[in-house]
Amino acid sequence: MQLRLEDARIAVIGLGYVGLPLAVEFGKKRPVIGFDISAARIEALRVGHDSTLEVSAEDLKGAAQLTYASDPQALGDCNTYIVTVPTPIDAHKRPDLTPLIRASETIGGVLKRGDVVIYESTVYPGATEEDCVPVLERTSGLIHNVDFFAGYSPERINPGDKLHRLTTITKVTSGSTPEVADYVDALYASIVTAGTHKAPSIRVAEAAKVIENTQRDLNIALMNELAIIFNKLGIDTDAVLQAAGTKWNFLPFRPGLVGGHCIGVDPYYLTHKAEAIGHHPQVILAGRRINDGMGAYVAGQMVKAMLRHSLTVSGARVLVMGLTFKENCPDLRNTRVVDVITELRDYGIRVDVHDPWVDAAEARAEYGLELCAPEPGAYDGIVLAVAHRDFRDLGIGAIRALGRNRHILYDLKRVFVRHETDLQL
């Protein structure tokens, strides 16, 4: 491979939470085409608006060498393709590689000799070379590691986090040959100030990514199970964790709903691959079962509290505050707040949903939910599901004023102190 860093002409495929920040950083230094199949997304970016709120209008303007396209033919002059499309799971919790395969087909249609295709999407070990590369070969007619090459550099974007950014997080890199690995590493090192870590193979880099979030998932599952145990014992979970946290090596995880594009999804990619090779991953799946069941647990706790306070459940009104999978960002991907809403409705409860960070049309399209403004004094129960700064700023008095004279306030994220609420996770 003769490709040199100074000759790199980059295309970033997929301009979501991962792809756009990457395209912007490269676009500050070299020619980049940001490609997305959504023409509406491309038009919004061209006028300087990022609906994910990950990149400011100022930063978009500062990426002077970044151009946008939704027509695959615009990619023909590029020689380095970086794939940053989503890798979700389906209704049966199986990996859905459809976006990845389609992106590979798009690239294969313009792939040339000497080109490099780098994947950032989270996958199971082996997916790049076993699932994606054959698509590139089939659609291009070229041969891997002879005519074109592959790399893998897992994304580590944390939506809404303004401290840990693309350039300040160490980037894992890899390539299909030693020479390509050097090229991929140098490419990312040109924008990542925190440095890079060159993995010995693509499979190692893929595995490293998928276990990062599997580890977090299992730690949160442990906290969720402890919260359930301590609740049955009548012990304040947060008080226990504060006491245990005085030990220097105690890990500061907290219980909660586990959603988002990574933690609630990635473990299923690893377990899928494990089962494909004949191993049943008991610990990982046990953690997933606990975390997937937390929505039902929360709803059940809410209903029990209402009954203890002699509140009628069937026909009651409950306000759910927050729909995104985490605070202070508009990201709805795989949010588990919907589990709480569904369970409450199964009890015959009328549920209103309010989230100032969410686009109403997106909530409707993704989950069939209609957002609304809260109605003061109308609710028998309030579930504070997401710790948006907007809710903190409202204060406990204003939130309590949304409820009837007798109501239950369930503070899942411990936004307020324990004695100000009726329930905390």
Tab-separated table of N, CA, C and O in Angstrom, residues 64-177:
chain	number	residue	atom	x	y	z
A	64	ALA	N	-13.273	24.199	7.655
A	64	ALA	CA	-13.299	24.867	6.351
A	64	ALA	C	-13.195	23.914	5.176
A	64	ALA	O	-13.660	24.232	4.067
A	65	GLN	N	-12.604	22.725	5.388
A	65	GLN	CA	-12.414	21.795	4.273
A	65	GLN	C	-13.437	20.656	4.275
A	65	GLN	O	-13.271	19.675	3.564
A	66	LEU	N	-14.496	20.809	5.067
A	66	LEU	CA	-15.553	19.803	5.131
A	66	LEU	C	-16.700	20.191	4.209
A	66	LEU	O	-17.238	21.293	4.304
A	67	THR	N	-17.062	19.292	3.325
A	67	THR	CA	-18.231	19.475	2.471
A	67	THR	C	-19.200	18.314	2.739
A	67	THR	O	-18.820	17.283	3.309
A	68	TYR	N	-20.450	18.483	2.324
A	68	TYR	CA	-21.482	17.497	2.644
A	68	TYR	C	-22.099	16.931	1.367
A	68	TYR	O	-22.176	17.615	0.340
A	69	ALA	N	-22.550	15.677	1.467
A	69	ALA	CA	-23.174	15.043	0.306
A	69	ALA	C	-24.123	13.940	0.751
A	69	ALA	O	-23.915	13.296	1.779
A	70	SER	N	-25.183	13.740	-0.035
A	70	SER	CA	-26.067	12.593	0.169
A	70	SER	C	-26.113	11.725	-1.089
A	70	SER	O	-26.812	10.715	-1.119
A	71	ASP	N	-25.359	12.120	-2.112
A	71	ASP	CA	-25.252	11.356	-3.357
A	71	ASP	C	-23.961	10.539	-3.327
A	71	ASP	O	-22.864	11.102	-3.258
A	72	PRO	N	-24.041	9.205	-3.388
A	72	PRO	CA	-22.835	8.364	-3.323
A	72	PRO	C	-21.801	8.687	-4.390
A	72	PRO	O	-20.603	8.460	-4.188
A	73	GLN	N	-22.233	9.219	-5.520
A	73	GLN	CA	-21.273	9.529	-6.590
A	73	GLN	C	-20.272	10.599	-6.166
A	73	GLN	O	-19.184	10.706	-6.737
A	74	ALA	N	-20.638	11.377	-5.148
A	74	ALA	CA	-19.719	12.422	-4.664
A	74	ALA	C	-18.504	11.837	-3.959
A	74	ALA	O	-17.530	12.556	-3.694
A	75	LEU	N	-18.549	10.538	-3.657
A	75	LEU	CA	-17.472	9.903	-2.902
A	75	LEU	C	-16.353	9.365	-3.786
A	75	LEU	O	-15.335	8.888	-3.288
A	76	GLY	N	-16.519	9.444	-5.078
A	76	GLY	CA	-15.609	8.789	-6.009
A	76	GLY	C	-14.158	9.228	-5.927
A	76	GLY	O	-13.255	8.441	-6.217
A	77	ASP	N	-13.885	10.462	-5.541
A	77	ASP	CA	-12.512	10.959	-5.495
A	77	ASP	C	-11.827	10.679	-4.161
A	77	ASP	O	-10.652	11.000	-3.990
A	78	CYS	N	-12.534	10.100	-3.227
A	78	CYS	CA	-11.944	9.821	-1.915
A	78	CYS	C	-11.114	8.537	-1.964
A	78	CYS	O	-11.318	7.680	-2.830
A	79	ASN	N	-10.185	8.426	-1.030
A	79	ASN	CA	-9.389	7.194	-0.960
A	79	ASN	C	-9.395	6.570	0.439
A	79	ASN	O	-8.822	5.512	0.651
A	80	THR	N	-10.014	7.252	1.395
A	80	THR	CA	-10.120	6.736	2.756
A	80	THR	C	-11.557	6.915	3.223
A	80	THR	O	-12.046	8.046	3.309
A	81	TYR	N	-12.232	5.820	3.507
A	81	TYR	CA	-13.632	5.847	3.901
A	81	TYR	C	-13.761	5.413	5.354
A	81	TYR	O	-13.257	4.360	5.739
A	82	ILE	N	-14.434	6.238	6.153
A	82	ILE	CA	-14.620	5.923	7.570
A	82	ILE	C	-16.112	5.740	7.827
A	82	ILE	O	-16.906	6.666	7.621
A	83	VAL	N	-16.493	4.560	8.280
A	83	VAL	CA	-17.899	4.198	8.455
A	83	VAL	C	-18.303	4.396	9.911
A	83	VAL	O	-17.731	3.789	10.818
A	84	THR	N	-19.305	5.258	10.125
A	84	THR	CA	-19.749	5.585	11.488
A	84	THR	C	-21.267	5.451	11.618
A	84	THR	O	-21.909	6.250	12.286
A	85	VAL	N	-21.822	4.425	10.992
A	85	VAL	CA	-23.277	4.225	11.042
A	85	VAL	C	-23.658	3.465	12.309
A	85	VAL	O	-22.825	2.818	12.936
A	86	PRO	N	-24.940	3.512	12.709
A	86	PRO	CA	-25.372	2.798	13.913
A	86	PRO	C	-25.301	1.281	13.734
A	86	PRO	O	-25.412	0.767	12.617
A	87	THR	N	-25.121	0.576	14.846
A	87	THR	CA	-25.211	-0.886	14.852
A	87	THR	C	-26.182	-1.282	15.966
A	87	THR	O	-25.769	-1.568	17.090
A	88	PRO	N	-27.468	-1.270	15.668
A	88	PRO	CA	-28.487	-1.546	16.687
A	88	PRO	C	-28.720	-3.049	16.876
A	88	PRO	O	-28.021	-3.888	16.281
A	89	ILE	N	-29.687	-3.373	17.715
A	89	ILE	CA	-30.177	-4.738	17.834
A	89	ILE	C	-31.634	-4.753	17.375
A	89	ILE	O	-32.304	-3.721	17.387
A	90	ASP	N	-32.119	-5.939	16.981
A	90	ASP	CA	-33.501	-6.030	16.518
A	90	ASP	C	-34.434	-6.339	17.689
A	90	ASP	O	-34.009	-6.361	18.856
A	91	ALA	N	-35.690	-6.603	17.389
A	91	ALA	CA	-36.686	-6.836	18.435
A	91	ALA	C	-36.386	-8.083	19.257
A	91	ALA	O	-36.862	-8.221	20.387
A	92	HIS	N	-35.572	-8.977	18.704
A	92	HIS	CA	-35.204	-10.204	19.408
A	92	HIS	C	-33.815	-10.093	20.051
A	92	HIS	O	-33.230	-11.101	20.429
A	93	LYS	N	-33.296	-8.866	20.119
A	93	LYS	CA	-32.006	-8.558	20.736
A	93	LYS	C	-30.842	-9.241	20.009
A	93	LYS	O	-29.838	-9.624	20.614
A	94	ARG	N	-30.986	-9.340	18.698
A	94	ARG	CA	-29.913	-9.866	17.866
A	94	ARG	C	-29.263	-8.704	17.107
A	94	ARG	O	-29.942	-7.744	16.742
A	95	PRO	N	-27.957	-8.775	16.856
A	95	PRO	CA	-27.288	-7.701	16.112
A	95	PRO	C	-27.947	-7.446	14.771
A	95	PRO	O	-28.265	-8.385	14.038
A	96	ASP	N	-28.151	-6.179	14.474
A	96	ASP	CA	-28.717	-5.776	13.189
A	96	ASP	C	-27.634	-5.032	12.416
A	96	ASP	O	-27.368	-3.854	12.665
A	97	LEU	N	-27.007	-5.726	11.487
A	97	LEU	CA	-25.904	-5.146	10.711
A	97	LEU	C	-26.380	-4.447	9.439
A	97	LEU	O	-25.549	-4.050	8.616
A	98	THR	N	-27.685	-4.268	9.286
A	98	THR	CA	-28.219	-3.682	8.051
A	98	THR	C	-27.576	-2.335	7.703
A	98	THR	O	-27.136	-2.149	6.552
A	99	PRO	N	-27.497	-1.362	8.637
A	99	PRO	CA	-26.850	-0.095	8.274
A	99	PRO	C	-25.393	-0.274	7.862
A	99	PRO	O	-24.912	0.404	6.940
A	100	LEU	N	-24.708	-1.205	8.523
A	100	LEU	CA	-23.296	-1.446	8.214
A	100	LEU	C	-23.139	-2.078	6.828
A	100	LEU	O	-22.246	-1.693	6.053
A	101	ILE	N	-23.995	-3.019	6.507
A	101	ILE	CA	-23.931	-3.675	5.196
A	101	ILE	C	-24.264	-2.685	4.083
A	101	ILE	O	-23.588	-2.645	3.037
A	102	ARG	N	-25.286	-1.857	4.312
A	102	ARG	CA	-25.656	-0.875	3.286
A	102	ARG	C	-24.558	0.155	3.072
A	102	ARG	O	-24.297	0.574	1.935
A	103	ALA	N	-23.915	0.575	4.156
A	103	ALA	CA	-22.797	1.518	4.025
A	103	ALA	C	-21.652	0.875	3.247
A	103	ALA	O	-21.006	1.524	2.409
A	104	SER	N	-21.424	-0.409	3.499
A	104	SER	CA	-20.360	-1.125	2.783
A	104	SER	C	-20.693	-1.248	1.300
A	104	SER	O	-19.810	-1.137	0.436
A	105	GLU	N	-21.965	-1.464	1.001
A	105	GLU	CA	-22.387	-1.531	-0.402
A	105	GLU	C	-22.187	-0.186	-1.090
A	105	GLU	O	-21.740	-0.128	-2.255
A	106	THR	N	-22.502	0.894	-0.390
A	106	THR	CA	-22.311	2.239	-0.952
A	106	THR	C	-20.842	2.483	-1.266
A	106	THR	O	-20.493	2.974	-2.348
A	107	ILE	N	-19.977	2.137	-0.332
A	107	ILE	CA	-18.535	2.333	-0.537
A	107	ILE	C	-18.032	1.425	-1.653
A	107	ILE	O	-17.229	1.842	-2.497
A	108	GLY	N	-18.525	0.178	-1.655
A	108	GLY	CA	-18.084	-0.756	-2.697
A	108	GLY	C	-18.362	-0.257	-4.096
A	108	GLY	O	-17.613	-0.556	-5.033
A	109	GLY	N	-19.401	0.542	-4.244
A	109	GLY	CA	-19.742	1.082	-5.558
A	109	GLY	C	-18.753	2.101	-6.084
A	109	GLY	O	-18.748	2.393	-7.291
A	110	VAL	N	-17.919	2.667	-5.199
A	110	VAL	CA	-16.942	3.683	-5.632
A	110	VAL	C	-15.514	3.296	-5.269
A	110	VAL	O	-14.574	4.057	-5.529
A	111	LEU	N	-15.331	2.115	-4.673
A	111	LEU	CA	-14.009	1.697	-4.189
A	111	LEU	C	-13.025	1.509	-5.337
A	111	LEU	O	-13.367	0.966	-6.388
A	112	LYS	N	-11.772	1.939	-5.103
A	112	LYS	CA	-10.719	1.849	-6.114
A	112	LYS	C	-9.502	1.145	-5.531
A	112	LYS	O	-9.380	0.983	-4.312
A	113	ARG	N	-8.590	0.769	-6.382
A	113	ARG	CA	-7.341	0.145	-5.931
A	113	ARG	C	-6.555	1.110	-5.053
A	113	ARG	O	-6.417	2.276	-5.388
A	114	GLY	N	-6.085	0.577	-3.931
A	114	GLY	CA	-5.290	1.382	-3.008
A	114	GLY	C	-6.102	2.062	-1.920
A	114	GLY	O	-5.538	2.651	-0.999
A	115	ASP	N	-7.435	1.986	-2.001
A	115	ASP	CA	-8.285	2.651	-1.006
A	115	ASP	C	-8.292	1.895	0.330
A	115	ASP	O	-8.003	0.691	0.387
A	116	VAL	N	-8.634	2.623	1.379
A	116	VAL	CA	-8.726	2.057	2.724
A	116	VAL	C	-10.122	2.335	3.282
A	116	VAL	O	-10.618	3.465	3.192
A	117	VAL	N	-10.750	1.318	3.868
A	117	VAL	CA	-12.055	1.463	4.505
A	117	VAL	C	-11.893	1.181	5.996
A	117	VAL	O	-11.456	0.091	6.379
A	118	ILE	N	-12.227	2.177	6.820
A	118	ILE	CA	-12.080	2.074	8.273
A	118	ILE	C	-13.470	2.066	8.900
A	118	ILE	O	-14.299	2.920	8.586
A	119	TYR	N	-13.705	1.111	9.775
A	119	TYR	CA	-14.992	1.022	10.469
A	119	TYR	C	-14.830	1.508	11.906
A	119	TYR	O	-13.855	1.185	12.583
A	120	GLU	N	-15.822	2.306	12.356
A	120	GLU	CA	-15.851	2.760	13.750
A	120	GLU	C	-17.049	2.185	14.513
A	120	GLU	O	-17.076	2.227	15.731
A	121	SER	N	-18.026	1.682	13.803
A	121	SER	CA	-19.244	1.176	14.423
A	121	SER	C	-18.940	-0.005	15.341
A	121	SER	O	-18.094	-0.848	15.031
A	122	THR	N	-19.647	-0.082	16.460
A	122	THR	CA	-19.444	-1.167	17.403
A	122	THR	C	-19.961	-2.478	16.834
A	122	THR	O	-21.108	-2.569	16.392
A	123	VAL	N	-19.108	-3.506	16.861
A	123	VAL	CA	-19.468	-4.819	16.323
A	123	VAL	C	-18.867	-5.905	17.205
A	123	VAL	O	-18.137	-5.625	18.145
A	124	TYR	N	-19.175	-7.156	16.902
A	124	TYR	CA	-18.528	-8.269	17.593
A	124	TYR	C	-17.189	-8.566	16.916
A	124	TYR	O	-16.964	-8.191	15.754
A	125	PRO	N	-16.280	-9.221	17.615
A	125	PRO	CA	-14.978	-9.542	17.015
A	125	PRO	C	-15.144	-10.374	15.747
A	125	PRO	O	-15.836	-11.396	15.743
A	126	GLY	N	-14.545	-9.910	14.672
A	126	GLY	CA	-14.601	-10.603	13.394
A	126	GLY	C	-15.548	-9.988	12.386
A	126	GLY	O	-15.491	-10.315	11.200
A	127	ALA	N	-16.424	-9.087	12.816
A	127	ALA	CA	-17.451	-8.553	11.913
A	127	ALA	C	-16.852	-7.789	10.737
A	127	ALA	O	-17.347	-7.889	9.606
A	128	THR	N	-15.814	-7.004	10.977
A	128	THR	CA	-15.222	-6.208	9.898
A	128	THR	C	-14.757	-7.099	8.760
A	128	THR	O	-15.100	-6.885	7.587
A	129	GLU	N	-13.973	-8.140	9.109
A	129	GLU	CA	-13.370	-8.980	8.077
A	129	GLU	C	-14.303	-10.092	7.594
A	129	GLU	O	-14.170	-10.556	6.455
A	130	GLU	N	-15.264	-10.508	8.433
A	130	GLU	CA	-16.132	-11.622	8.064
A	130	GLU	C	-17.457	-11.173	7.450
A	130	GLU	O	-18.049	-11.903	6.645
A	131	ASP	N	-17.932	-9.979	7.814
A	131	ASP	CA	-19.235	-9.512	7.332
A	131	ASP	C	-19.124	-8.335	6.373
A	131	ASP	O	-19.848	-8.275	5.385
A	132	CYS	N	-18.254	-7.378	6.692
A	132	CYS	CA	-18.179	-6.148	5.888
A	132	CYS	C	-17.264	-6.284	4.677
A	132	CYS	O	-17.629	-5.872	3.562
A	133	VAL	N	-16.078	-6.829	4.883
A	133	VAL	CA	-15.124	-6.941	3.773
A	133	VAL	C	-15.681	-7.752	2.605
A	133	VAL	O	-15.517	-7.354	1.436
A	134	PRO	N	-16.375	-8.884	2.841
A	134	PRO	CA	-16.963	-9.603	1.694
A	134	PRO	C	-17.954	-8.763	0.889
A	134	PRO	O	-18.044	-8.917	-0.337
A	135	VAL	N	-18.668	-7.870	1.545
A	135	VAL	CA	-19.581	-6.974	0.839
A	135	VAL	C	-18.794	-6.007	-0.033
A	135	VAL	O	-19.160	-5.746	-1.193
A	136	LEU	N	-17.716	-5.477	0.514
A	136	LEU	CA	-16.853	-4.577	-0.263
A	136	LEU	C	-16.291	-5.302	-1.487
A	136	LEU	O	-16.249	-4.740	-2.590
A	137	GLU	N	-15.856	-6.542	-1.306
A	137	GLU	CA	-15.304	-7.316	-2.428
A	137	GLU	C	-16.376	-7.593	-3.480
A	137	GLU	O	-16.125	-7.451	-4.688
A	138	ARG	N	-17.549	-7.980	-3.019
A	138	ARG	CA	-18.620	-8.338	-3.950
A	138	ARG	C	-19.081	-7.143	-4.776
A	138	ARG	O	-19.292	-7.266	-5.990
A	139	THR	N	-19.234	-5.995	-4.138
A	139	THR	CA	-19.765	-4.833	-4.857
A	139	THR	C	-18.707	-4.100	-5.680
A	139	THR	O	-19.047	-3.406	-6.648
A	140	SER	N	-17.445	-4.245	-5.309
A	140	SER	CA	-16.380	-3.530	-6.032
A	140	SER	C	-15.659	-4.401	-7.057
A	140	SER	O	-15.064	-3.881	-8.011
A	141	GLY	N	-15.697	-5.730	-6.851
A	141	GLY	CA	-14.925	-6.616	-7.718
A	141	GLY	C	-13.456	-6.634	-7.378
A	141	GLY	O	-12.650	-7.238	-8.102
A	142	LEU	N	-13.074	-5.990	-6.269
A	142	LEU	CA	-11.678	-5.921	-5.844
A	142	LEU	C	-11.396	-6.951	-4.760
A	142	LEU	O	-12.311	-7.507	-4.140
A	143	ILE	N	-10.102	-7.201	-4.509
A	143	ILE	CA	-9.683	-8.213	-3.542
A	143	ILE	C	-9.079	-7.537	-2.319
A	143	ILE	O	-8.196	-6.672	-2.428
A	144	HIS	N	-9.548	-7.949	-1.153
A	144	HIS	CA	-9.069	-7.395	0.114
A	144	HIS	C	-7.588	-7.719	0.319
A	144	HIS	O	-7.122	-8.828	0.033
A	145	ASN	N	-6.878	-6.731	0.815
A	145	ASN	CA	-5.438	-6.805	1.098
A	145	ASN	C	-4.580	-7.021	-0.147
A	145	ASN	O	-3.381	-7.284	-0.049
A	146	VAL	N	-5.206	-6.931	-1.300
A	146	VAL	CA	-4.479	-6.903	-2.570
A	146	VAL	C	-4.795	-5.587	-3.273
A	146	VAL	O	-3.896	-4.815	-3.626
A	147	ASP	N	-6.096	-5.316	-3.467
A	147	ASP	CA	-6.531	-4.096	-4.150
A	147	ASP	C	-6.953	-2.997	-3.179
A	147	ASP	O	-6.764	-1.812	-3.461
A	148	PHE	N	-7.575	-3.387	-2.083
A	148	PHE	CA	-7.989	-2.396	-1.075
A	148	PHE	C	-7.722	-2.977	0.311
A	148	PHE	O	-7.420	-4.177	0.457
A	149	PHE	N	-7.855	-2.107	1.344
A	149	PHE	CA	-7.470	-2.510	2.695
A	149	PHE	C	-8.520	-2.048	3.705
A	149	PHE	O	-9.360	-1.207	3.396
A	150	ALA	N	-8.443	-2.607	4.892
A	150	ALA	CA	-9.445	-2.294	5.917
A	150	ALA	C	-8.778	-1.912	7.229
A	150	ALA	O	-7.625	-2.272	7.497
A	151	GLY	N	-9.522	-1.175	8.037
A	151	GLY	CA	-9.065	-0.820	9.373
A	151	GLY	C	-10.253	-0.767	10.309
A	151	GLY	O	-11.413	-0.774	9.868
A	152	TYR	N	-9.968	-0.723	11.599
A	152	TYR	CA	-11.027	-0.584	12.596
A	152	TYR	C	-10.514	0.306	13.721
A	152	TYR	O	-9.422	0.083	14.264
A	153	SER	N	-11.306	1.320	14.054
A	153	SER	CA	-10.964	2.247	15.135
A	153	SER	C	-12.244	2.583	15.877
A	153	SER	O	-13.001	3.462	15.458
A	154	PRO	N	-12.542	1.884	16.976
A	154	PRO	CA	-13.843	2.024	17.629
A	154	PRO	C	-14.110	3.417	18.164
A	154	PRO	O	-13.233	4.060	18.730
A	155	GLU	N	-15.351	3.866	17.960
A	155	GLU	CA	-15.755	5.173	18.479
A	155	GLU	C	-15.847	5.130	19.999
A	155	GLU	O	-16.159	4.098	20.589
A	156	ARG	N	-15.585	6.291	20.618
A	156	ARG	CA	-15.722	6.417	22.064
A	156	ARG	C	-16.475	7.695	22.422
A	156	ARG	O	-16.206	8.331	23.436
A	157	ILE	N	-17.416	8.058	21.564
A	157	ILE	CA	-18.193	9.277	21.786
A	157	ILE	C	-19.149	9.080	22.956
A	157	ILE	O	-19.809	8.048	23.075
A	158	ASN	N	-19.245	10.092	23.811
A	158	ASN	CA	-20.168	10.083	24.938
A	158	ASN	C	-21.130	11.251	24.751
A	158	ASN	O	-20.808	12.389	25.096
A	159	PRO	N	-22.328	11.004	24.183
A	159	PRO	CA	-23.247	12.108	23.862
A	159	PRO	C	-23.530	13.013	25.048
A	159	PRO	O	-23.749	12.545	26.176
A	160	GLY	N	-23.474	14.316	24.783
A	160	GLY	CA	-23.768	15.299	25.822
A	160	GLY	C	-22.591	15.650	26.710
A	160	GLY	O	-22.651	16.604	27.487
A	161	ASP	N	-21.509	14.901	26.603
A	161	ASP	CA	-20.321	15.131	27.439
A	161	ASP	C	-19.435	16.186	26.773
A	161	ASP	O	-18.861	15.945	25.716
A	162	LYS	N	-19.327	17.348	27.404
A	162	LYS	CA	-18.533	18.431	26.827
A	162	LYS	C	-17.089	18.425	27.334
A	162	LYS	O	-16.274	19.257	26.924
A	163	LEU	N	-16.762	17.476	28.212
A	163	LEU	CA	-15.405	17.364	28.735
A	163	LEU	C	-14.610	16.310	27.975
A	163	LEU	O	-13.493	16.563	27.513
A	164	HIS	N	-15.187	15.117	27.863
A	164	HIS	CA	-14.514	14.029	27.146
A	164	HIS	C	-14.957	14.067	25.687
A	164	HIS	O	-16.037	13.574	25.337
A	165	ARG	N	-14.127	14.659	24.848
A	165	ARG	CA	-14.445	14.847	23.449
A	165	ARG	C	-13.576	13.952	22.571
A	165	ARG	O	-12.634	13.311	23.045
A	166	LEU	N	-13.888	13.912	21.281
A	166	LEU	CA	-13.150	13.074	20.345
A	166	LEU	C	-11.645	13.265	20.473
A	166	LEU	O	-10.877	12.295	20.540
A	167	THR	N	-11.205	14.503	20.530
A	167	THR	CA	-9.767	14.777	20.523
A	167	THR	C	-9.093	14.509	21.859
A	167	THR	O	-7.869	14.398	21.914
A	168	THR	N	-9.877	14.390	22.927
A	168	THR	CA	-9.275	14.231	24.256
A	168	THR	C	-9.419	12.806	24.806
A	168	THR	O	-9.126	12.561	25.981
A	169	ILE	N	-9.873	11.879	23.975
A	169	ILE	CA	-10.009	10.472	24.379
A	169	ILE	C	-9.049	9.634	23.535
A	169	ILE	O	-9.041	9.719	22.307
A	170	THR	N	-8.237	8.823	24.190
A	170	THR	CA	-7.297	7.961	23.472
A	170	THR	C	-8.031	7.117	22.441
A	170	THR	O	-9.081	6.535	22.730
A	171	LYS	N	-7.491	7.060	21.235
A	171	LYS	CA	-8.148	6.363	20.123
A	171	LYS	C	-7.449	5.035	19.841
A	171	LYS	O	-6.235	4.989	19.593
A	172	VAL	N	-8.200	3.945	19.903
A	172	VAL	CA	-7.686	2.638	19.522
A	172	VAL	C	-7.741	2.521	18.000
A	172	VAL	O	-8.746	2.874	17.376
A	173	THR	N	-6.672	2.030	17.399
A	173	THR	CA	-6.603	1.905	15.941
A	173	THR	C	-6.126	0.506	15.555
A	173	THR	O	-5.531	-0.201	16.363
A	174	SER	N	-6.373	0.137	14.310
A	174	SER	CA	-5.896	-1.152	13.797
A	174	SER	C	-6.022	-1.163	12.288
A	174	SER	O	-6.731	-0.334	11.705
A	175	GLY	N	-5.314	-2.107	11.652
A	175	GLY	CA	-5.374	-2.231	10.205
A	175	GLY	C	-5.213	-3.663	9.761
A	175	GLY	O	-4.734	-4.522	10.519
A	176	SER	N	-5.596	-3.939	8.509
A	176	SER	CA	-5.584	-5.308	7.997
A	176	SER	C	-4.192	-5.786	7.611
A	176	SER	O	-3.993	-6.984	7.391
A	177	THR	N	-3.234	-4.879	7.522
A	177	THR	CA	-1.813	-5.220	7.343
A	177	THR	C	-1.010	-4.283	8.232
A	177	THR	O	-1.526	-3.229	8.650
